[in-house]
CSV table of C-alpha atoms in Angstrom, one decimal:
chain,number,residue,atom,x,y,z
A,847,MET,CA,-31.9,-2.7,-91.0
A,848,ASN,CA,-30.8,-6.3,-91.2
A,849,PHE,CA,-30.1,-6.8,-87.5
A,850,LYS,CA,-32.2,-7.0,-84.3
A,851,GLY,CA,-29.5,-6.1,-81.8
A,852,ALA,CA,-26.7,-3.5,-81.8
A,853,ILE,CA,-23.7,-4.0,-79.6
A,854,PHE,CA,-21.4,-1.1,-78.9
A,855,ASP,CA,-17.9,-0.8,-77.5
A,856,MET,CA,-17.8,2.3,-75.3
A,857,ASP,CA,-14.3,3.9,-75.2
A,858,GLY,CA,-13.4,5.2,-78.7
A,859,THR,CA,-16.8,4.1,-80.1
A,860,ILE,CA,-19.6,5.7,-78.1
A,861,LEU,CA,-17.4,8.2,-76.3
A,862,ASP,CA,-14.3,10.0,-77.6
A,863,SER,CA,-12.5,8.8,-74.4
A,864,MET,CA,-9.3,7.2,-75.5
A,865,LYS,CA,-7.5,10.4,-74.9
A,866,LEU,CA,-8.8,10.3,-71.3
A,867,TRP,CA,-7.1,7.0,-70.7
A,868,GLU,CA,-3.9,8.3,-72.4
A,869,GLU,CA,-3.9,11.1,-69.9
A,870,ILE,CA,-4.4,8.7,-67.0
A,871,ASP,CA,-1.6,6.6,-68.2
A,872,ILE,CA,0.7,9.6,-68.4
A,873,GLU,CA,-0.2,10.8,-64.9
A,874,PHE,CA,0.2,7.5,-63.1
A,875,LEU,CA,3.4,6.4,-64.9
A,876,SER,CA,5.0,9.8,-64.5
A,877,LYS,CA,4.4,9.6,-60.8
A,878,ARG,CA,6.6,6.5,-60.8
A,879,GLY,CA,9.3,7.9,-63.1
A,880,TYR,CA,8.2,6.4,-66.4
A,881,GLY,CA,7.0,7.7,-69.7
A,882,VAL,CA,4.3,6.0,-71.7
A,883,PRO,CA,5.8,3.6,-74.3
A,884,GLU,CA,4.4,3.9,-77.8
A,885,ASP,CA,2.9,0.5,-77.7
A,886,TYR,CA,1.4,0.5,-74.2
A,887,MET,CA,-2.1,1.6,-75.0
A,888,ARG,CA,-2.4,-0.8,-77.9
A,889,SER,CA,-1.1,-3.6,-75.7
A,890,ILE,CA,-3.8,-3.1,-73.0
A,891,ALA,CA,-6.7,-1.9,-75.2
A,892,HIS,CA,-8.4,-5.3,-75.1
A,893,MET,CA,-7.8,-6.1,-71.4
A,894,GLY,CA,-9.9,-5.6,-68.4
A,895,ALA,CA,-8.8,-3.7,-65.3
A,896,MET,CA,-7.2,-6.6,-63.5
A,897,ASP,CA,-5.2,-7.9,-66.5
A,898,THR,CA,-4.1,-4.4,-67.3
A,899,ALA,CA,-2.9,-3.9,-63.7
A,900,LEU,CA,-1.0,-7.2,-63.7
A,901,TYR,CA,0.5,-6.4,-67.1
A,902,THR,CA,1.5,-2.9,-66.0
A,903,ILE,CA,3.1,-4.1,-62.7
A,904,LYS,CA,5.1,-6.7,-64.6
A,905,ARG,CA,6.2,-4.5,-67.4
A,906,PHE,CA,7.3,-1.6,-65.2
A,907,ASN,CA,8.4,-3.6,-62.2
A,908,LEU,CA,6.1,-1.7,-59.9
A,909,THR,CA,5.6,-2.4,-56.2
A,910,ASP,CA,1.9,-1.4,-56.3
A,911,THR,CA,-0.8,-4.1,-55.8
A,912,PRO,CA,-3.2,-4.6,-58.7
A,913,GLU,CA,-6.1,-3.4,-56.5
A,914,ALA,CA,-4.2,-0.1,-55.7
A,915,LEU,CA,-3.6,0.6,-59.4
A,916,ILE,CA,-7.2,-0.1,-60.3
A,917,ASN,CA,-8.5,2.2,-57.6
A,918,GLU,CA,-6.2,5.0,-58.7
A,919,TRP,CA,-7.3,4.6,-62.3
A,920,LEU,CA,-11.0,4.5,-61.4
A,921,THR,CA,-10.8,7.5,-59.1
A,922,SER,CA,-9.2,9.5,-61.9
A,923,ALA,CA,-11.5,8.2,-64.6
A,924,LEU,CA,-14.7,9.0,-62.7
A,925,LYS,CA,-13.7,12.7,-62.7
A,926,LYS,CA,-12.4,12.9,-66.2
A,927,TYR,CA,-15.4,11.2,-67.9
A,928,LYS,CA,-17.6,14.2,-67.0
A,929,SER,CA,-15.9,16.2,-69.8
A,930,VAL,CA,-15.5,13.5,-72.5
A,931,PRO,CA,-17.4,14.2,-75.7
A,932,GLU,CA,-19.6,11.7,-77.5
A,933,LYS,CA,-18.7,10.4,-80.9
A,934,GLU,CA,-20.4,12.3,-83.7
A,935,GLY,CA,-24.0,11.2,-84.4
A,936,VAL,CA,-24.0,8.5,-81.7
A,937,SER,CA,-26.8,10.0,-79.6
A,938,GLU,CA,-29.1,10.3,-82.6
A,939,TYR,CA,-28.3,6.8,-83.7
A,940,PHE,CA,-29.0,5.4,-80.3
A,941,SER,CA,-32.4,7.1,-80.3
A,942,TYR,CA,-33.1,5.8,-83.8
A,943,LEU,CA,-32.3,2.2,-82.9
A,944,TYR,CA,-34.4,2.4,-79.7
A,945,GLU,CA,-37.4,3.9,-81.6
A,946,ASN,CA,-37.2,1.1,-84.2
A,947,GLY,CA,-37.2,-1.7,-81.6
A,948,VAL,CA,-33.5,-2.7,-82.0
A,949,LYS,CA,-32.1,-4.0,-78.7
A,950,ILE,CA,-28.9,-2.3,-77.5
A,951,ALA,CA,-26.0,-3.6,-75.5
A,952,VAL,CA,-22.6,-2.1,-74.5
A,953,ALA,CA,-19.6,-4.4,-74.4
A,954,THR,CA,-16.7,-2.7,-72.7
A,955,ALA,CA,-13.3,-3.3,-71.1
A,956,THR,CA,-14.0,-0.4,-68.7
A,957,GLU,CA,-15.1,-1.2,-65.1
A,958,ARG,CA,-18.9,-1.4,-64.7
A,959,SER,CA,-19.2,1.5,-62.2
A,960,VAL,CA,-17.3,3.9,-64.5
A,961,ALA,CA,-19.2,2.7,-67.6
A,962,GLU,CA,-22.6,3.0,-66.0
A,963,ASN,CA,-21.8,6.5,-64.7
A,964,ALA,CA,-20.5,7.7,-68.0
A,965,LEU,CA,-23.5,6.4,-69.9
A,966,GLU,CA,-26.1,7.6,-67.4
A,967,ASP,CA,-24.6,11.1,-67.5
A,968,ARG,CA,-25.3,11.3,-71.2
A,969,GLY,CA,-28.8,9.8,-71.1
A,970,PHE,CA,-27.8,6.6,-72.9
A,971,TYR,CA,-28.4,4.3,-69.9
A,972,ARG,CA,-32.2,4.3,-70.2
A,973,LEU,CA,-31.9,3.1,-73.8
A,974,ILE,CA,-29.5,0.2,-73.1
A,975,ASP,CA,-30.8,-3.3,-72.5
A,976,SER,CA,-27.5,-4.8,-71.3
A,977,ILE,CA,-24.0,-3.7,-70.3
A,978,VAL,CA,-21.3,-6.4,-70.3
A,979,THR,CA,-17.8,-5.9,-69.1
A,980,ILE,CA,-14.6,-8.0,-69.4
A,981,ALA,CA,-15.2,-9.0,-65.7
A,982,ASP,CA,-18.4,-10.9,-66.9
A,983,VAL,CA,-16.5,-13.2,-69.2
A,984,LYS,CA,-13.4,-15.5,-69.0
A,985,ARG,CA,-11.4,-13.9,-71.8
A,986,GLY,CA,-10.6,-10.4,-73.1
A,987,LYS,CA,-11.5,-8.6,-76.3
A,988,GLY,CA,-9.1,-10.7,-78.3
A,989,PHE,CA,-11.9,-13.3,-78.2
A,990,PRO,CA,-15.6,-13.1,-79.1
A,991,ASP,CA,-16.8,-14.0,-75.5
A,992,ILE,CA,-17.9,-10.5,-74.5
A,993,TYR,CA,-19.9,-10.0,-77.7
A,994,LEU,CA,-21.5,-13.4,-77.4
A,995,LYS,CA,-22.5,-12.7,-73.8
A,996,ALA,CA,-24.0,-9.4,-74.9
A,997,ALA,CA,-26.0,-11.1,-77.6
A,998,GLU,CA,-27.1,-13.8,-75.1
A,999,ASN,CA,-28.3,-11.1,-72.7
A,1000,LEU,CA,-30.3,-9.5,-75.5
A,1001,GLY,CA,-31.9,-13.0,-76.3
A,1002,LEU,CA,-30.4,-13.0,-79.8
A,1003,ASP,CA,-27.9,-15.0,-81.8
A,1004,SER,CA,-24.7,-13.4,-83.1
A,1005,GLY,CA,-26.1,-13.5,-86.6
A,1006,ASP,CA,-28.9,-11.2,-85.5
A,1007,CYS,CA,-26.5,-8.5,-84.2
A,1008,ILE,CA,-24.2,-5.8,-85.4
A,1009,VAL,CA,-21.1,-4.9,-83.4
A,1010,PHE,CA,-19.4,-1.5,-83.5
A,1011,GLU,CA,-15.7,-1.4,-82.4
A,1012,ASP,CA,-12.8,1.0,-82.8
A,1013,ILE,CA,-9.9,-1.5,-82.2
A,1014,LEU,CA,-8.6,-4.1,-84.5
A,1015,VAL,CA,-8.6,-7.0,-82.0
A,1016,GLY,CA,-12.2,-6.2,-81.2
A,1017,VAL,CA,-13.3,-6.2,-84.8
A,1018,ARG,CA,-11.6,-9.5,-85.5
A,1019,ALA,CA,-13.0,-11.1,-82.4
A,1020,ALA,CA,-16.5,-10.0,-83.2
A,1021,LYS,CA,-16.2,-11.4,-86.8
A,1022,ASP,CA,-14.9,-14.7,-85.3
A,1023,GLY,CA,-18.1,-14.8,-83.2
A,1024,GLY,CA,-20.3,-14.6,-86.3
A,1025,PHE,CA,-21.4,-10.9,-85.9
A,1026,LEU,CA,-22.0,-8.3,-88.6
A,1027,THR,CA,-19.1,-6.0,-87.6
A,1028,TYR,CA,-18.5,-2.3,-88.3
A,1029,GLY,CA,-15.3,-0.5,-87.4
A,1030,ILE,CA,-15.5,3.1,-86.3
A,1031,TYR,CA,-12.6,5.6,-86.7
A,1032,ASP,CA,-10.7,6.7,-83.7
A,1033,GLU,CA,-7.6,8.7,-83.7
A,1034,ARG,CA,-5.8,6.5,-81.2
A,1035,SER,CA,-6.2,3.4,-83.4
A,1036,ALA,CA,-5.7,5.3,-86.7
A,1037,ALA,CA,-2.6,3.3,-87.5
A,1038,ASP,CA,-4.8,0.2,-87.8
A,1039,THR,CA,-7.5,1.8,-90.0
A,1040,LYS,CA,-6.6,-0.1,-93.1
A,1041,LYS,CA,-6.5,-3.4,-91.3
A,1042,ILE,CA,-9.8,-2.6,-89.5
A,1043,LYS,CA,-11.5,-1.8,-92.9
A,1044,ALA,CA,-10.2,-5.1,-94.3
A,1045,ALA,CA,-11.5,-7.1,-91.3
A,1046,ALA,CA,-14.9,-5.5,-90.8
A,1047,ASP,CA,-18.1,-5.7,-92.9
A,1048,GLY,CA,-18.2,-1.9,-92.9
A,1049,PHE,CA,-16.4,1.2,-91.6
A,1050,ILE,CA,-17.6,4.6,-90.5
A,1051,TYR,CA,-16.1,7.9,-89.4
A,1052,SER,CA,-19.3,9.1,-87.9
A,1053,PHE,CA,-22.6,7.4,-86.9
A,1054,ASN,CA,-24.4,9.9,-89.2
A,1055,GLU,CA,-23.2,7.6,-92.0
A,1056,MET,CA,-25.5,4.8,-90.6
A,1057,PHE,CA,-28.5,6.8,-91.7
A,1058,LYS,CA,-27.5,6.7,-95.4
A,1059,ASP,CA,-28.8,3.1,-95.9
Protein backbone atom coordinates (compact mmCIF):
# COMPACT_ATOMS: atom_id res chain seq x y z
CA MET A 1 0.00 0.00 0.00
CA ASN A 2 1.33 3.44 -0.93
CA PHE A 3 -0.78 5.36 1.58
CA LYS A 4 -0.87 5.78 5.36
CA GLY A 5 -4.46 6.95 5.68
CA ALA A 6 -7.75 5.97 4.04
CA ILE A 7 -10.66 8.42 3.91
CA PHE A 8 -14.10 7.08 3.04
CA ASP A 9 -17.33 8.79 2.09
CA MET A 10 -20.21 6.97 3.79
CA ASP A 11 -23.42 7.00 1.71
CA GLY A 12 -22.88 5.15 -1.54
CA THR A 13 -19.31 4.21 -0.56
CA ILE A 14 -19.30 2.33 2.76
CA LEU A 15 -23.05 1.77 2.82
CA ASP A 16 -25.46 1.12 -0.03
CA SER A 17 -27.65 3.87 1.37
CA MET A 18 -28.38 6.24 -1.51
CA LYS A 19 -31.68 4.45 -2.11
CA LEU A 20 -32.57 5.21 1.51
CA TRP A 21 -32.20 8.93 0.87
CA GLU A 22 -34.18 8.58 -2.33
CA GLU A 23 -37.01 7.02 -0.31
CA ILE A 24 -36.85 9.84 2.24
CA ASP A 25 -37.00 12.43 -0.56
CA ILE A 26 -40.04 10.72 -2.09
CA GLU A 27 -41.82 10.55 1.26
CA PHE A 28 -41.31 14.12 2.44
CA LEU A 29 -41.94 15.72 -0.97
CA SER A 30 -45.05 13.62 -1.64
CA LYS A 31 -46.49 14.85 1.68
CA ARG A 32 -46.19 18.33 0.26
CA GLY A 33 -47.65 17.47 -3.13
CA TYR A 34 -44.43 17.18 -5.13
CA GLY A 35 -42.64 14.45 -7.02
CA VAL A 36 -38.86 14.15 -6.90
CA PRO A 37 -37.25 15.89 -9.91
CA GLU A 38 -34.69 13.81 -11.78
CA ASP A 39 -31.83 16.16 -10.91
CA TYR A 40 -32.72 16.70 -7.24
CA MET A 41 -30.48 14.08 -5.62
CA ARG A 42 -27.54 15.01 -7.81
CA SER A 43 -28.01 18.67 -6.91
CA ILE A 44 -27.89 18.02 -3.15
CA ALA A 45 -25.41 15.10 -3.03
CA HIS A 46 -22.47 17.29 -1.98
CA MET A 47 -24.42 19.44 0.51
CA GLY A 48 -24.76 19.24 4.26
CA ALA A 49 -28.14 19.14 5.97
CA MET A 50 -28.61 22.89 6.39
CA ASP A 51 -27.66 23.75 2.81
CA THR A 52 -29.90 20.93 1.56
CA ALA A 53 -32.81 22.22 3.63
CA LEU A 54 -32.34 25.79 2.41
CA TYR A 55 -32.04 24.64 -1.21
CA THR A 56 -35.15 22.45 -0.89
CA ILE A 57 -37.25 25.18 0.70
CA LYS A 58 -36.27 27.63 -2.03
CA ARG A 59 -36.71 25.18 -4.90
CA PHE A 60 -40.16 23.97 -3.84
CA ASN A 61 -41.31 27.19 -2.17
CA LEU A 62 -41.95 25.37 1.11
CA THR A 63 -43.15 27.01 4.31
CA ASP A 64 -41.14 24.62 6.55
CA THR A 65 -38.22 25.95 8.57
CA PRO A 66 -34.81 24.43 7.76
CA GLU A 67 -34.69 22.96 11.28
CA ALA A 68 -38.06 21.24 10.83
CA LEU A 69 -37.00 19.65 7.55
CA ILE A 70 -33.70 18.45 9.02
CA ASN A 71 -35.47 16.93 12.02
CA GLU A 72 -37.92 15.14 9.73
CA TRP A 73 -35.10 13.74 7.59
CA LEU A 74 -33.01 12.62 10.57
CA THR A 75 -35.92 10.92 12.32
CA SER A 76 -36.66 8.93 9.17
CA ALA A 77 -33.00 8.18 8.45
CA LEU A 78 -32.24 6.80 11.92
CA LYS A 79 -34.94 4.17 11.41
CA LYS A 80 -34.09 3.31 7.81
CA TYR A 81 -30.32 2.91 8.28
CA LYS A 82 -30.92 -0.22 10.36
CA SER A 83 -31.71 -2.20 7.21
CA VAL A 84 -29.15 -0.66 4.83
CA PRO A 85 -26.58 -3.15 3.45
CA GLU A 86 -22.85 -2.55 3.31
CA LYS A 87 -20.99 -2.21 0.04
CA GLU A 88 -19.42 -5.48 -1.07
CA GLY A 89 -16.07 -6.21 0.59
CA VAL A 90 -15.98 -3.04 2.68
CA SER A 91 -16.03 -4.79 6.07
CA GLU A 92 -13.11 -7.02 5.12
CA TYR A 93 -11.22 -4.06 3.68
CA PHE A 94 -11.69 -1.98 6.85
CA SER A 95 -10.31 -4.85 8.92
CA TYR A 96 -7.39 -5.26 6.52
CA LEU A 97 -6.48 -1.57 6.74
CA TYR A 98 -6.80 -1.55 10.53
CA GLU A 99 -4.64 -4.65 10.94
CA ASN A 100 -1.96 -3.11 8.70
CA GLY A 101 -1.77 0.13 10.66
CA VAL A 102 -3.52 2.36 8.13
CA LYS A 103 -5.44 5.19 9.78
CA ILE A 104 -9.10 5.43 8.79
CA ALA A 105 -11.40 8.44 8.53
CA VAL A 106 -14.95 8.96 7.30
CA ALA A 107 -15.83 12.19 5.49
CA THR A 108 -19.58 12.48 5.07
CA ALA A 109 -22.33 14.97 4.26
CA THR A 110 -24.63 13.05 6.61
CA GLU A 111 -25.36 14.44 10.07
CA ARG A 112 -22.90 13.19 12.70
CA SER A 113 -25.49 11.48 14.93
CA VAL A 114 -26.86 9.47 12.00
CA ALA A 115 -23.39 8.60 10.69
CA GLU A 116 -22.10 7.50 14.09
CA ASN A 117 -25.15 5.31 14.70
CA ALA A 118 -24.96 3.70 11.27
CA LEU A 119 -21.24 2.97 11.59
CA GLU A 120 -21.49 1.70 15.16
CA ASP A 121 -24.36 -0.64 14.28
CA ARG A 122 -22.07 -2.41 11.80
CA GLY A 123 -18.94 -2.54 13.96
CA PHE A 124 -17.00 0.03 11.92
CA TYR A 125 -16.92 2.70 14.60
CA ARG A 126 -14.17 1.05 16.66
CA LEU A 127 -11.89 0.94 13.60
CA ILE A 128 -12.30 4.60 12.67
CA ASP A 129 -9.85 7.25 13.88
CA SER A 130 -11.92 10.27 12.81
CA ILE A 131 -15.35 11.19 11.46
CA VAL A 132 -15.66 14.54 9.69
CA THR A 133 -18.97 15.99 8.50
CA ILE A 134 -19.84 18.96 6.32
CA ALA A 135 -20.74 20.81 9.53
CA ASP A 136 -17.05 20.70 10.51
CA VAL A 137 -15.86 22.67 7.48
CA LYS A 138 -16.86 25.88 5.69
CA ARG A 139 -17.61 24.47 2.24
CA GLY A 140 -19.38 21.41 0.85
CA LYS A 141 -18.07 18.42 -1.05
CA GLY A 142 -17.52 20.45 -4.20
CA PHE A 143 -14.33 21.56 -2.41
CA PRO A 144 -11.47 19.59 -0.81
CA ASP A 145 -12.04 21.02 2.69
CA ILE A 146 -13.70 17.95 4.24
CA TYR A 147 -10.98 15.59 2.99
CA LEU A 148 -8.21 17.96 4.08
CA LYS A 149 -9.79 18.18 7.55
CA ALA A 150 -9.99 14.38 7.72
CA ALA A 151 -6.31 14.08 6.79
CA GLU A 152 -5.40 16.73 9.37
CA ASN A 153 -7.30 14.79 12.04
CA LEU A 154 -5.30 11.70 11.11
CA GLY A 155 -2.06 13.69 11.40
CA LEU A 156 -1.27 13.14 7.73
CA ASP A 157 -0.76 15.16 4.56
CA SER A 158 -3.11 14.72 1.62
CA GLY A 159 -0.35 12.99 -0.35
CA ASP A 160 -0.26 10.25 2.29
CA CYS A 161 -3.97 9.43 1.97
CA ILE A 162 -6.38 7.69 -0.38
CA VAL A 163 -9.98 8.92 -0.71
CA PHE A 164 -12.89 6.67 -1.72
CA GLU A 165 -15.93 8.48 -3.18
CA ASP A 166 -18.98 7.55 -5.24
CA ILE A 167 -19.93 11.01 -6.54
CA LEU A 168 -18.18 13.00 -9.25
CA VAL A 169 -17.93 16.28 -7.34
CA GLY A 170 -16.34 14.43 -4.42
CA VAL A 171 -13.78 12.69 -6.62
CA ARG A 172 -12.82 15.94 -8.31
CA ALA A 173 -12.60 17.81 -5.02
CA ALA A 174 -10.36 15.15 -3.47
CA LYS A 175 -8.09 15.25 -6.51
CA ASP A 176 -7.91 19.04 -6.20
CA GLY A 177 -6.79 18.52 -2.60
CA GLY A 178 -3.84 16.38 -3.68
CA PHE A 179 -5.24 12.99 -2.63
CA LEU A 180 -4.90 9.62 -4.30
CA THR A 181 -8.53 9.18 -5.28
CA TYR A 182 -10.61 6.10 -6.10
CA GLY A 183 -14.16 6.15 -7.38
CA ILE A 184 -16.53 3.40 -6.35
CA TYR A 185 -19.55 2.41 -8.38
CA ASP A 186 -22.97 3.29 -7.07
CA GLU A 187 -26.20 2.83 -8.99
CA ARG A 188 -27.43 6.33 -8.14
CA SER A 189 -24.36 7.96 -9.74
CA ALA A 190 -24.04 5.47 -12.60
CA ALA A 191 -24.64 8.21 -15.18
CA ASP A 192 -21.34 9.79 -14.10
CA THR A 193 -19.29 6.57 -14.11
CA LYS A 194 -17.30 7.47 -17.23
CA LYS A 195 -16.48 10.94 -15.86
CA ILE A 196 -15.57 9.52 -12.43
CA LYS A 197 -13.21 7.01 -14.06
CA ALA A 198 -11.55 9.82 -16.00
CA ALA A 199 -11.17 12.04 -12.91
CA ALA A 200 -10.02 9.40 -10.39
CA ASP A 201 -6.72 7.54 -10.03
CA GLY A 202 -8.65 4.27 -9.89
CA PHE A 203 -12.18 2.90 -9.99
CA ILE A 204 -13.71 -0.15 -8.31
CA TYR A 205 -17.06 -1.90 -8.32
CA SER A 206 -16.31 -3.77 -5.08
CA PHE A 207 -13.77 -3.32 -2.29
CA ASN A 208 -12.70 -6.89 -2.97
CA GLU A 209 -10.81 -5.44 -5.93
CA MET A 210 -8.49 -3.59 -3.51
CA PHE A 211 -6.97 -6.92 -2.45
CA LYS A 212 -5.68 -7.64 -5.97
CA ASP A 213 -2.65 -5.34 -5.71
